[in-house]
Amino acid sequence: MTIHRKMWSDKLTAISLTVIAMVAFLGICAPWFAPHSPEQVHMELRYASPSWQYLLGNDHLGRCVLSRLIYGIRPSVLWVLAALLVSLSFGGILGILAGYFRGKTDQMIMRVCDIMLSFPGYVMSLAVVGILGPGIQNILIAFVIMKWAWFARVIRTSVMQFAEADYVRFAKAIGVGNAVIIWKHILPVALPDIAVISSSAFGTMILQISGLSFLGLGIQAPHAEWGMMLNEARGVMFSRPELMLAPGLAIVIVVSAVNFCSDALQAALDPKLQKNTRKPLRGQGLFPAKPKGEEVA
Amino acid sequence: MLTVDQVEKSYGGAGRLSRRGKKVLQNISFVVEEDEVLGIIGESGSGKSTLGRLLLGIEKPDKGTLHFDDRDIAARAGRRRISAVFQDYTSSIHPYYTVEKALAEPLKLYGWKDGDIGLRIDFLLRQVGLDSSYRSKYPHELSGGEAQRVCIARAISTEPKCIVLDEAVSSLDASVQFQVLELLKELKASYGISYIFITHDIQAAVYLCDRLMFIRSGQIEEIVSARQLTEVRSEYAAAMLDMALRLAGQGEASSAGGEQRKERIW
Ligand SMILES: Nc1ncnc2c1ncn2[C@@H]1O[C@H](COP(=O)(O)OP(=O)(O)OP(=O)(O)O)[C@@H](O)[C@H]1O
Ligand SMILES: [Mg+2]
C-alpha cells in the first residue's frame, strides 16, 4: 500500500506507470483503437507521408503504420511480458529455494541451470523453433525455457547474500518459520535486484523477438510486430526515416518506462534511497542538527 | 542449564569434492550454569561461529546433543529462552524495518499483545540507553554502537535466560566496545542472564566472562576460570594469553586512550 503510494508520488515514475498502463490498454483493445486494419495492403499508398487519414503514414505495402504499431503491442509487449512473468516466476522460485536452503537443493537446481545455460541462447531458440515450428507462441516457449535458468541463477546469488545476513540468522534463532523469513525478510530485500534483471531481460526479449522475426522464425509475415516493422523499414532508412522511427521510439519508450519503474520500485522499498520527506536526520550530510559542543573538535 | 554433549559438525560432503566432510567441530562437551558468562575464544576459522549457530539451533549437529534446561535445542521449544547478538551490526537489523518494527517482531512471535508491545519497546530502548526517538529510525541511520544496543534490546526483549553473543563487540571501536560491555554487565546483574561470549578478543572476554573456553581447529583446548588465568595448562591457551598481554602492553604505551584499556586487562 505505502509502496504503491510512494511510487506514485514520484513524477517520472507516475508517468512511466501511466505509459505502461496505456500501452497495455491500447494493445488489449487494439481493434477499437486502430484506425485501419493493420494488414490491409494499399499499393497506391506505398510510402505515403502522414495524412489525416493515416496519421503516421504508410509502409512499403501501403499499410497503416499507426494501426500496425498498435497491433504490434500484442506480440512485442504483452506476450513478451507474459513470457517474462512465466520464466521469472519459475526461475525466481527455484532461485529462492536454492539460495535459501543451500545444500543438496541448491546443488540439484544449479546443475540443471548449468546445463540450460551451457546452450547459447539463440541456438537454443532455433532448436526449439526447429522442433515446434515457427510462430510467436513457440518463440515464447523457447524464451521461457531459455531464461528461467538465468533468472534462477541471478536470483539465487542475490538471495544467498541476504540469507546469510545476521538479521535472518536472528529470525531463525528465535524460531520464525522459513516461509515467513523468505516472504518478509528476503523477498522484499531481493526485489530490487529481481526488478532490475527483469526489466533488462524485457528489453533484450523485445529485441530478440524482432531478430527472430527477421529470420522468419517469429511473427509470420503479414502480422504486425515492432521488431519486424523496424526490419521492414531498413531499406528506406535514409529516404523515409520516420518509418523506422515509429517502432524504434515505441520500443525505446516502453523499455525505458519499464526501467524507470524498476528503479522506482527499489527507491520505494529501500529506506536508504528515499528522499527526505521525514525530518532531517541527526548529524547526517551537510546539516548536523544539534552540534554537541564538547564533541565538536 | 545449558549442556553440550559430544557435539560434532562437518561441512561440505554434499557435492563439493574438494572439502568432502571437513570436520569443523568435534568432541565438544561443556556445561554453562545459570547466571554464568562463558567466553569462547579461538583464532579465526576455529569453529566459534559454527558452535554459536548450533547453540542457537540455526544448524543441527551431525552428532551429539545440545540441551537447554533439559530440552533439546533442535526443537523450537528448546530454544525459547535463548537469544542472540551478532557481530555485523550493519546486517543485524532488517534494512527495511524501523527499530520499532525490528523490536516488535520477536515480541509478536512470543505472543505479546499489541498494546503491551509499544510500552515494552520504550522500556527496552531505555534499558540499553536509547530514547524513544530511535523508534522510527532505520538501521542505516544508526551508528555501530547504537545499532548494537538495539540488537541487545532485541535480544533481551523476550526475557531469555541465555544470550549467545557472536563477536558482538568486535567491530566496534574501543570506547564503544567498553560501553557495550558495561551495558552487558549491567543487564546481567539485573536479569541474571547467562552469556555465551564468542570472541577472539581476550581482553574483552576476560573483562566480561567467568570462564574461558579455548577452542582450536574445532576442539576444546581448555576451559579455565577467568580469575585464575595463570593456571592455564595448554600451550595454545597460554600462547594466546601471552599474545594478548603483549598487545595490551604495547597499546598502553603508544595510545592516548590507554588508561581506559589498562583497567580492562587483568
Ligand atoms: N556454511 C559453511 N559451509 C562450509 N564451511 C563452513 C561453513 N561455515 C563455516 N565453515 C567452515 O568452518 C570453519 C569454521 O568457521 P567459523 O565461522 O565457525 O569460524 P570462526 O571461529 O567463527 O572464525 P572467525 O573468528 O573468523 O569468525 C571454517 O574453516 C569455515 O571455512
Ligand atoms: Mg565467527
Coordinates of C-alpha atoms and ligand atoms in Angstrom, one line a residue:
Chain A
M1 CA 0.0 0.0 0.0
T2 CA 2.5 2.5 1.1
I3 CA 5.0 1.3 -1.5
H4 CA 2.3 1.9 -4.1
R5 CA 1.8 5.4 -2.8
K6 CA 5.5 6.2 -2.7
M7 CA 5.9 5.2 -6.3
W8 CA 3.0 7.3 -7.5
S9 CA 4.4 10.3 -5.6
D10 CA 7.4 10.5 -7.9
K11 CA 6.5 12.3 -11.2
L12 CA 8.7 10.3 -13.5
T13 CA 7.5 7.0 -12.0
A14 CA 3.9 8.1 -12.3
I15 CA 4.4 9.0 -15.9
S16 CA 6.1 5.6 -16.6
L17 CA 3.4 3.7 -14.9
T18 CA 0.8 5.6 -16.9
V19 CA 2.6 4.9 -20.1
I20 CA 2.8 1.2 -19.4
A21 CA -0.8 1.0 -18.4
M22 CA -1.9 3.0 -21.5
V23 CA 0.3 0.8 -23.8
A24 CA -1.2 -2.3 -22.3
F25 CA -4.7 -1.0 -22.6
L26 CA -4.1 0.0 -26.3
G27 CA -2.7 -3.4 -27.0
I28 CA -5.6 -5.3 -25.4
C29 CA -8.2 -3.1 -27.1
A30 CA -6.3 -2.8 -30.4
P31 CA -9.3 -3.4 -32.7
W32 CA -11.1 -0.4 -31.2
F33 CA -8.2 2.0 -31.3
A34 CA -6.5 1.1 -34.5
P35 CA -8.0 3.3 -37.3
H36 CA -7.4 0.7 -40.0
S37 CA -6.8 -2.9 -40.5
P38 CA -3.1 -3.5 -39.8
E39 CA -2.8 -6.0 -42.7
Q40 CA -4.7 -4.3 -45.4
V41 CA -2.5 -3.6 -48.4
H42 CA -2.9 -0.3 -50.4
M43 CA -0.4 -0.4 -53.1
E44 CA -1.4 3.1 -54.3
L45 CA -0.3 4.4 -50.8
R46 CA 3.2 2.9 -50.7
Y47 CA 5.5 5.1 -48.6
A48 CA 2.8 7.8 -48.4
S49 CA 3.5 10.6 -45.9
P50 CA 1.4 11.1 -42.8
S51 CA -2.0 12.4 -43.6
W52 CA -5.2 12.9 -41.6
Q53 CA -6.4 9.5 -42.6
Y54 CA -3.1 7.8 -41.9
L55 CA -1.6 9.6 -39.0
L56 CA 1.8 8.0 -39.2
G57 CA 1.8 7.4 -42.9
N58 CA 2.0 4.1 -44.8
D59 CA 4.7 1.5 -45.2
H60 CA 6.2 -0.3 -48.2
L61 CA 2.9 -2.1 -48.8
G62 CA 0.8 0.9 -48.1
R63 CA -0.4 -0.5 -44.7
C64 CA -1.3 2.0 -41.9
V65 CA 1.8 2.4 -39.7
L66 CA -0.2 3.6 -36.7
S67 CA -2.5 0.6 -36.8
R68 CA 0.5 -1.8 -37.2
L69 CA 2.1 -0.1 -34.2
I70 CA -1.0 -0.5 -32.1
Y71 CA -1.5 -4.2 -33.1
G72 CA 2.3 -4.7 -32.6
I73 CA 1.8 -4.1 -28.9
R74 CA 0.4 -7.5 -28.5
P75 CA 3.4 -9.6 -29.5
S76 CA 6.0 -7.0 -28.7
V77 CA 4.9 -6.0 -25.3
L78 CA 2.1 -8.1 -23.9
W79 CA 3.3 -11.5 -25.0
V80 CA 6.9 -10.7 -24.1
L81 CA 5.7 -9.6 -20.7
A82 CA 3.7 -12.8 -20.2
A83 CA 6.7 -15.0 -21.2
L84 CA 8.8 -12.9 -18.9
L85 CA 6.5 -13.4 -16.0
V86 CA 6.3 -17.1 -16.5
S87 CA 10.0 -17.6 -16.7
L88 CA 10.6 -15.1 -13.9
S89 CA 8.3 -16.9 -11.5
F90 CA 9.6 -20.3 -12.4
G91 CA 13.3 -19.2 -12.2
G92 CA 12.6 -17.0 -9.2
I93 CA 11.0 -19.7 -7.1
L94 CA 13.8 -22.1 -7.9
G95 CA 16.5 -19.5 -7.3
I96 CA 15.0 -18.5 -3.9
L97 CA 14.8 -22.1 -2.8
A98 CA 18.4 -22.8 -4.0
G99 CA 19.8 -19.6 -2.4
Y100 CA 17.9 -20.0 0.9
F101 CA 18.2 -23.7 1.6
R102 CA 21.6 -24.2 0.0
G103 CA 23.0 -27.8 0.3
K104 CA 21.5 -30.5 -1.8
T105 CA 18.5 -28.5 -3.1
D106 CA 21.0 -25.9 -4.3
Q107 CA 23.3 -28.4 -5.9
M108 CA 20.5 -30.1 -7.9
I109 CA 18.8 -26.9 -9.1
M110 CA 22.1 -25.3 -10.1
R111 CA 23.3 -28.4 -12.0
V112 CA 20.1 -28.2 -14.1
C113 CA 20.7 -24.4 -14.6
D114 CA 24.3 -25.1 -15.7
I115 CA 23.1 -27.4 -18.4
M116 CA 20.5 -25.0 -19.6
L117 CA 22.9 -22.1 -19.6
S118 CA 25.6 -24.0 -21.4
F119 CA 23.5 -23.7 -24.6
P120 CA 23.9 -20.4 -26.4
G121 CA 20.5 -18.6 -26.3
Y122 CA 19.9 -18.2 -30.0
V123 CA 20.9 -21.7 -30.8
M124 CA 18.5 -22.9 -28.2
S125 CA 15.6 -20.9 -29.5
L126 CA 16.5 -22.0 -33.0
A127 CA 16.4 -25.6 -31.8
V128 CA 13.0 -25.1 -30.1
V129 CA 11.6 -23.4 -33.2
G130 CA 13.1 -26.2 -35.3
I131 CA 11.2 -28.7 -33.3
L132 CA 7.9 -26.9 -32.7
G133 CA 7.8 -24.9 -35.9
P134 CA 8.0 -21.1 -36.3
G135 CA 5.5 -18.8 -34.7
I136 CA 5.2 -16.4 -31.8
Q137 CA 4.0 -18.9 -29.3
N138 CA 6.9 -21.2 -30.0
I139 CA 9.4 -18.4 -29.7
L140 CA 7.8 -17.5 -26.3
I141 CA 8.1 -21.1 -25.2
A142 CA 11.8 -21.0 -26.3
F143 CA 12.2 -17.9 -24.2
V144 CA 10.7 -19.4 -21.1
I145 CA 12.9 -22.5 -21.5
M146 CA 16.0 -20.4 -22.0
K147 CA 15.5 -17.6 -19.5
W148 CA 14.3 -19.3 -16.3
A149 CA 17.8 -20.8 -15.6
W150 CA 19.3 -17.4 -16.0
F151 CA 16.8 -15.9 -13.6
A152 CA 17.2 -18.7 -11.1
R153 CA 21.0 -18.2 -11.1
V154 CA 21.0 -14.5 -10.6
I155 CA 18.2 -14.5 -8.0
R156 CA 19.9 -17.3 -6.1
T157 CA 23.1 -15.2 -5.8
S158 CA 21.1 -12.3 -4.5
V159 CA 19.1 -14.4 -2.1
M160 CA 22.1 -16.2 -0.8
Q161 CA 23.7 -12.9 0.3
F162 CA 20.6 -12.0 2.3
A163 CA 20.0 -15.5 3.7
E164 CA 23.4 -15.2 5.3
A165 CA 22.7 -11.8 6.8
D166 CA 22.6 -11.6 10.6
Y167 CA 19.1 -10.4 10.7
V168 CA 17.9 -13.6 9.0
R169 CA 20.1 -15.6 11.4
F170 CA 18.4 -13.9 14.3
A171 CA 14.9 -14.6 12.9
K172 CA 15.9 -18.2 12.5
A173 CA 17.3 -18.3 16.1
I174 CA 14.1 -17.0 17.6
G175 CA 12.1 -19.5 15.6
V176 CA 10.5 -17.6 12.8
G177 CA 9.4 -20.1 10.1
N178 CA 11.2 -20.4 6.8
A179 CA 8.2 -19.3 4.7
V180 CA 7.8 -16.1 6.8
I181 CA 11.6 -15.4 6.6
I182 CA 11.6 -15.8 2.8
W183 CA 8.4 -13.7 2.4
K184 CA 9.2 -10.9 4.8
H185 CA 12.9 -10.9 5.3
I186 CA 14.4 -12.0 2.0
L187 CA 11.9 -11.3 -0.9
P188 CA 11.5 -7.6 -0.2
V189 CA 15.2 -7.0 0.0
A190 CA 15.9 -9.1 -3.1
L191 CA 13.1 -7.5 -5.0
P192 CA 15.1 -4.5 -6.4
D193 CA 17.7 -6.9 -7.8
I194 CA 14.9 -9.0 -9.3
A195 CA 13.2 -5.9 -10.8
V196 CA 16.5 -4.8 -12.4
I197 CA 17.2 -8.1 -14.1
S198 CA 13.6 -8.5 -15.2
S199 CA 13.5 -5.1 -16.8
S200 CA 16.7 -5.6 -18.6
A201 CA 15.6 -9.0 -19.7
F202 CA 12.4 -7.4 -21.0
G203 CA 14.4 -5.1 -23.3
T204 CA 16.5 -7.9 -24.6
M205 CA 13.5 -10.1 -25.2
I206 CA 11.8 -7.5 -27.4
L207 CA 14.9 -7.1 -29.5
Q208 CA 15.4 -10.9 -29.7
I209 CA 11.8 -11.4 -30.8
S210 CA 12.4 -8.9 -33.6
G211 CA 15.6 -10.6 -34.5
L212 CA 13.9 -14.0 -34.8
S213 CA 11.0 -12.5 -36.7
F214 CA 13.6 -11.0 -39.1
L215 CA 14.9 -14.6 -39.7
G216 CA 11.3 -15.6 -40.5
L217 CA 11.0 -17.7 -37.4
G218 CA 8.9 -15.4 -35.1
I219 CA 5.9 -13.5 -36.2
Q220 CA 4.7 -14.6 -39.6
A221 CA 4.7 -12.1 -42.4
P222 CA 1.5 -10.1 -42.5
H223 CA 1.2 -9.8 -38.8
A224 CA 2.5 -6.6 -37.2
E225 CA 5.4 -6.7 -34.7
W226 CA 7.6 -3.8 -33.7
G227 CA 10.9 -5.5 -34.5
M228 CA 9.7 -6.7 -37.8
M229 CA 8.5 -3.2 -38.6
L230 CA 12.0 -1.9 -37.9
N231 CA 13.4 -4.5 -40.3
E232 CA 10.9 -3.7 -43.0
A233 CA 11.8 -0.1 -42.8
R234 CA 15.6 -0.6 -43.0
G235 CA 15.6 -0.4 -46.8
V236 CA 14.3 3.2 -46.7
M237 CA 16.2 4.2 -43.6
F238 CA 17.5 7.4 -45.2
S239 CA 14.7 8.4 -47.5
R240 CA 11.9 7.7 -45.1
P241 CA 13.4 7.6 -41.6
E242 CA 10.1 8.1 -39.9
L243 CA 9.1 4.5 -40.8
M244 CA 11.9 3.3 -38.6
L245 CA 11.4 6.0 -36.0
A246 CA 7.9 5.0 -35.1
P247 CA 8.6 1.4 -33.9
G248 CA 12.0 2.4 -32.7
L249 CA 10.6 5.1 -30.5
A250 CA 7.9 2.8 -29.3
I251 CA 10.4 0.2 -28.2
V252 CA 12.6 2.9 -26.5
I253 CA 9.7 4.4 -24.7
V254 CA 8.3 1.1 -23.4
V255 CA 11.7 -0.2 -22.4
S256 CA 12.6 3.0 -20.6
A257 CA 9.3 3.2 -18.8
V258 CA 9.8 -0.4 -17.5
N259 CA 13.4 0.5 -16.4
F260 CA 12.2 3.7 -14.6
C261 CA 9.6 1.6 -12.8
S262 CA 12.1 -0.9 -11.7
D263 CA 14.4 1.8 -10.3
A264 CA 11.4 3.4 -8.6
L265 CA 10.5 0.1 -7.0
Q266 CA 13.9 0.0 -5.5
A267 CA 13.7 3.6 -4.3
A268 CA 10.2 2.9 -2.8
L269 CA 11.3 -0.2 -1.0
D270 CA 14.7 0.8 0.3
P271 CA 14.6 3.4 3.1
K272 CA 18.2 4.3 2.3
L273 CA 17.2 5.6 -1.1
Q274 CA 14.2 7.6 0.0
K275 CA 14.0 11.3 -0.5
N276 CA 14.0 13.0 2.8
T277 CA 10.3 13.6 3.4
R278 CA 10.8 12.9 7.0
K279 CA 12.5 15.3 9.3
P280 CA 16.2 15.7 8.6
L281 CA 18.4 13.1 10.2
R282 CA 20.6 13.9 13.1
G283 CA 24.2 14.6 12.1
Q284 CA 23.8 13.5 8.5
G285 CA 25.2 15.1 5.5
L286 CA 25.6 18.9 5.4
F287 CA 23.2 19.6 8.2
P288 CA 24.2 18.3 11.6
A289 CA 21.1 19.2 13.6
K290 CA 22.4 19.8 17.0
P291 CA 26.2 20.4 17.3
K292 CA 27.1 18.9 20.6
G293 CA 29.6 21.4 22.0
E294 CA 32.2 19.2 23.6
E295 CA 32.2 16.6 20.9
V296 CA 33.0 19.0 18.1
A297 CA 36.7 19.4 17.9
Chain B
M1 CA 21.4 -25.4 32.5
L2 CA 23.0 -25.5 29.0
T3 CA 24.5 -28.8 28.3
V4 CA 26.5 -29.6 25.2
D5 CA 27.4 -33.2 24.8
Q6 CA 29.9 -34.8 22.3
V7 CA 28.9 -32.4 19.5
E8 CA 30.4 -32.9 16.1
K9 CA 29.8 -30.9 12.9
S10 CA 31.2 -31.1 9.4
Y11 CA 30.6 -29.1 6.3
G12 CA 30.9 -29.9 2.7
G13 CA 30.3 -33.5 1.8
A14 CA 27.3 -32.9 -0.5
G15 CA 28.9 -32.4 -3.8
R16 CA 31.8 -30.1 -3.0
L17 CA 34.5 -32.5 -3.8
S18 CA 37.4 -30.5 -2.5
R19 CA 36.3 -30.4 1.1
R20 CA 34.4 -33.6 1.5
G21 CA 33.3 -33.9 5.0
K22 CA 35.5 -31.3 6.6
K23 CA 35.2 -31.5 10.4
V24 CA 34.6 -28.1 11.8
L25 CA 33.8 -29.2 15.3
Q26 CA 34.5 -32.4 17.1
N27 CA 34.1 -33.8 20.5
I28 CA 32.7 -30.6 22.0
S29 CA 31.2 -31.1 25.5
F30 CA 30.7 -28.4 28.1
V31 CA 28.1 -27.1 30.6
V32 CA 27.1 -23.5 31.2
E33 CA 25.5 -22.8 34.6
E34 CA 22.7 -20.3 35.3
D35 CA 23.9 -16.7 35.6
E36 CA 27.4 -17.7 34.2
V37 CA 29.3 -16.0 31.4
L38 CA 31.3 -18.4 29.3
G39 CA 33.8 -16.9 26.8
I40 CA 34.6 -18.9 23.8
I41 CA 38.0 -17.9 22.4
G42 CA 39.8 -19.2 19.4
E43 CA 41.5 -18.0 16.3
S44 CA 39.7 -17.3 13.0
G45 CA 38.3 -20.4 11.5
S46 CA 38.4 -22.4 14.7
G47 CA 34.7 -23.0 14.6
K48 CA 33.4 -20.5 17.1
S49 CA 30.6 -19.1 15.0
T50 CA 29.6 -22.6 13.9
L51 CA 29.3 -23.6 17.6
G52 CA 27.2 -20.4 18.1
R53 CA 24.9 -21.4 15.3
L54 CA 24.5 -24.9 16.8
L55 CA 23.7 -23.3 20.2
L56 CA 21.0 -21.2 18.5
G57 CA 19.5 -24.1 16.7
I58 CA 20.1 -22.4 13.3
E59 CA 22.0 -25.5 12.3
K60 CA 21.9 -29.1 13.5
P61 CA 24.9 -31.0 14.8
D62 CA 25.9 -34.2 12.9
K63 CA 26.5 -36.0 16.2
G64 CA 25.9 -35.2 19.8
T65 CA 23.2 -33.2 21.6
L66 CA 22.6 -29.7 22.9
H67 CA 20.1 -29.3 25.7
F68 CA 18.8 -26.2 27.4
D69 CA 17.0 -26.8 30.7
D70 CA 16.7 -30.4 29.7
R71 CA 15.1 -29.5 26.4
D72 CA 16.6 -30.4 23.1
I73 CA 17.7 -27.2 21.3
A74 CA 16.9 -28.9 18.0
A75 CA 13.2 -28.4 18.9
R76 CA 11.8 -24.9 18.8
A77 CA 10.6 -25.1 22.3
G78 CA 14.1 -25.8 23.5
R79 CA 15.4 -22.5 22.4
R80 CA 12.6 -20.2 23.5
R81 CA 14.9 -18.9 26.3
I82 CA 18.0 -18.4 24.2
S83 CA 18.6 -15.3 22.2
A84 CA 21.4 -13.9 20.1
V85 CA 23.5 -10.8 19.2
F86 CA 25.7 -11.0 16.2
Q87 CA 28.8 -9.2 15.0
D88 CA 27.8 -7.4 11.9
Y89 CA 25.7 -4.5 13.1
T90 CA 25.1 -3.3 9.5
S91 CA 23.2 -6.5 8.7
S92 CA 21.8 -7.4 12.1
I93 CA 18.6 -5.5 11.6
H94 CA 16.3 -5.9 8.6
P95 CA 17.3 -3.0 6.4
Y96 CA 13.7 -2.1 5.6
Y97 CA 12.5 -2.2 9.2
T98 CA 12.5 0.6 11.7
V99 CA 13.9 0.0 15.1
E100 CA 10.3 -0.3 16.4
K101 CA 9.4 -2.9 13.9
A102 CA 12.6 -4.9 14.4
L103 CA 11.9 -4.9 18.2
A104 CA 8.3 -5.8 17.8
E105 CA 9.0 -8.9 15.7
P106 CA 10.2 -11.2 18.4
L107 CA 7.6 -9.9 20.8
K108 CA 4.8 -10.7 18.4
L109 CA 6.3 -14.1 17.8
Y110 CA 6.3 -14.8 21.5
G111 CA 2.7 -13.8 21.8
W112 CA 2.8 -10.3 23.3
K113 CA -0.3 -8.2 22.8
D114 CA -0.1 -5.2 20.5
G115 CA -1.0 -2.8 23.3
D116 CA 1.9 -4.1 25.5
I117 CA 4.4 -4.1 22.7
G118 CA 4.6 -0.3 22.4
L119 CA 5.3 0.1 26.1
R120 CA 7.8 -2.8 26.1
I121 CA 9.7 -1.2 23.2
D122 CA 10.1 2.1 25.1
F123 CA 11.2 0.2 28.2
L124 CA 13.7 -1.9 26.2
L125 CA 15.2 1.1 24.5
R126 CA 15.6 2.8 27.9
Q127 CA 17.3 -0.3 29.2
V128 CA 20.0 -0.1 26.6
G129 CA 20.4 3.7 26.9
L130 CA 18.5 4.9 23.9
D131 CA 15.4 7.2 24.0
S132 CA 12.1 6.7 22.2
S133 CA 13.1 8.9 19.3
Y134 CA 15.0 5.9 18.0
R135 CA 11.8 4.0 17.4
S136 CA 11.3 5.4 13.9
K137 CA 14.9 5.1 12.8
Y138 CA 16.1 2.8 10.1
P139 CA 19.2 0.7 10.7
H140 CA 21.3 2.8 8.2
E141 CA 20.6 5.8 10.4
L142 CA 22.2 4.3 13.4
S143 CA 25.8 4.3 14.4
G144 CA 27.5 1.0 15.1
G145 CA 27.2 1.3 18.9
E146 CA 23.5 2.4 18.6
A147 CA 22.7 -0.5 16.3
Q148 CA 24.4 -2.9 18.6
R149 CA 22.4 -1.5 21.5
V150 CA 19.2 -2.1 19.5
C151 CA 20.3 -5.6 18.9
I152 CA 20.9 -6.1 22.6
A153 CA 17.5 -4.7 23.3
R154 CA 16.0 -7.1 20.8
A155 CA 17.9 -10.0 22.3
I156 CA 16.6 -9.3 25.9
S157 CA 13.1 -8.4 24.7
T158 CA 11.8 -11.9 25.1
E159 CA 13.3 -12.4 28.5
P160 CA 15.8 -15.0 27.6
K161 CA 17.9 -16.9 30.2
C162 CA 20.9 -17.1 27.9
I163 CA 22.2 -14.9 25.1
V164 CA 24.8 -16.1 22.5
L165 CA 27.0 -13.1 21.6
D166 CA 29.0 -13.9 18.5
E167 CA 31.7 -11.2 18.2
A168 CA 29.1 -8.8 19.4
V169 CA 31.6 -6.1 20.2
S170 CA 34.4 -6.9 17.9
S171 CA 33.5 -4.5 15.1
L172 CA 33.0 -1.5 17.5
D173 CA 35.8 0.9 18.3
A174 CA 37.4 0.6 21.7
S175 CA 35.4 3.1 23.7
V176 CA 32.1 2.0 22.3
Q177 CA 33.2 -1.6 22.9
F178 CA 33.7 -0.7 26.5
Q179 CA 30.3 0.9 26.8
V180 CA 28.6 -2.1 25.3
L181 CA 30.5 -4.4 27.6
E182 CA 29.4 -2.3 30.6
L183 CA 25.8 -2.5 29.4
L184 CA 26.0 -6.3 29.1
K185 CA 27.3 -6.4 32.7
E186 CA 24.5 -4.2 34.0
L187 CA 21.9 -6.3 32.2
K188 CA 23.3 -9.5 33.6
A189 CA 23.3 -8.0 37.1
S190 CA 19.7 -7.0 36.8
Y191 CA 18.2 -10.0 35.0
G192 CA 20.6 -12.8 35.8
I193 CA 21.0 -13.8 32.2
S194 CA 23.9 -16.0 31.2
Y195 CA 26.0 -15.2 28.2
I196 CA 28.0 -17.2 25.8
F197 CA 30.5 -14.6 24.6
I198 CA 32.2 -15.7 21.4
T199 CA 35.2 -13.6 20.6
H200 CA 38.8 -13.5 19.6
D201 CA 39.5 -10.5 21.8
I202 CA 40.9 -11.9 25.0
Q203 CA 40.8 -8.6 26.9
A204 CA 37.1 -8.2 26.3
A205 CA 36.5 -11.9 27.3
V206 CA 38.5 -11.6 30.5
Y207 CA 36.6 -8.4 31.4
L208 CA 33.2 -10.0 31.0
C209 CA 33.5 -13.7 31.5
D210 CA 33.6 -16.1 34.4
R211 CA 35.2 -18.9 32.5
L212 CA 37.0 -19.0 29.2
M213 CA 36.9 -21.9 26.8
F214 CA 39.7 -22.0 24.2
I215 CA 38.9 -23.8 21.0
R216 CA 41.4 -24.7 18.3
S217 CA 40.5 -26.2 15.0
G218 CA 37.2 -27.4 16.2
Q219 CA 38.3 -29.0 19.5
I220 CA 38.2 -27.7 23.1
E221 CA 41.8 -27.0 24.2
E222 CA 41.0 -25.9 27.7
I223 CA 38.3 -24.4 29.9
V224 CA 39.7 -22.1 32.6
S225 CA 38.3 -19.7 35.2
A226 CA 38.9 -16.1 34.2
R227 CA 40.1 -15.4 37.7
Q228 CA 42.8 -18.0 37.5
L229 CA 44.4 -17.3 34.2
T230 CA 47.8 -18.1 35.5
E231 CA 46.7 -21.7 35.8
V232 CA 46.3 -22.4 32.1
R233 CA 47.8 -25.7 31.2
S234 CA 47.6 -26.0 27.4
E235 CA 50.3 -24.3 25.4
Y236 CA 47.8 -22.9 23.0
A237 CA 45.8 -21.0 25.6
A238 CA 49.0 -19.8 27.2
A239 CA 50.3 -18.6 23.9
M240 CA 47.0 -16.7 23.2
L241 CA 47.0 -15.1 26.6
D242 CA 50.6 -14.1 26.3
M243 CA 49.9 -12.5 22.9
A244 CA 47.0 -10.6 24.3
L245 CA 49.2 -9.4 27.2
R246 CA 51.9 -8.1 24.9
L247 CA 49.4 -6.4 22.6
A248 CA 47.8 -4.7 25.5
G249 CA 51.2 -3.6 26.8
Q250 CA 52.1 -2.0 23.5
G251 CA 48.7 -0.5 23.2
E252 CA 49.1 1.3 26.5
A253 CA 52.5 2.6 25.7
S254 CA 51.5 4.0 22.4
S255 CA 47.9 5.1 22.5
A256 CA 46.5 8.0 24.4
G257 CA 43.3 6.1 25.3
G258 CA 45.4 3.6 27.2
E259 CA 44.2 4.4 30.7
Q260 CA 40.8 3.1 29.9
R261 CA 42.2 -0.1 28.5
K262 CA 44.5 -0.7 31.4
E263 CA 41.6 -1.3 33.7
R264 CA 40.3 -3.9 31.3
I265 CA 43.2 -6.1 31.3
W266 CA 43.8 -8.2 34.4
Ligands
LIG1 N1 28.3 -22.9 5.8 C1 29.6 -23.4 5.7 N2 29.9 -24.2 4.7 C2 31.2 -24.7 4.7 N3 32.1 -24.5 5.5 C3 31.9 -23.6 6.5 C4 30.6 -23.0 6.7 N4 30.6 -22.2 7.8 C5 31.8 -22.3 8.3 N5 32.6 -23.2 7.6 C6 34.0 -23.5 7.8 O1 34.1 -23.9 9.2 C7 35.3 -23.4 9.7 C8 34.9 -22.6 11.0 O2 34.2 -21.5 10.7 P1 33.6 -20.5 11.8 O3 32.9 -19.4 11.1 O4 32.9 -21.2 12.8 O5 35.0 -19.9 12.4 P2 35.2 -18.8 13.5 O6 35.9 -19.4 14.6 O7 33.9 -18.1 13.8 O8 36.1 -17.7 12.7 P3 36.1 -16.1 12.8 O9 36.8 -15.8 14.0 O10 36.8 -15.7 11.6 O11 34.7 -15.7 12.8 C9 36.0 -22.5 8.7 O12 37.0 -23.3 8.2 C10 34.9 -22.4 7.6 O13 35.5 -22.4 6.4
MG2 MG 33.0 -16.2 13.5

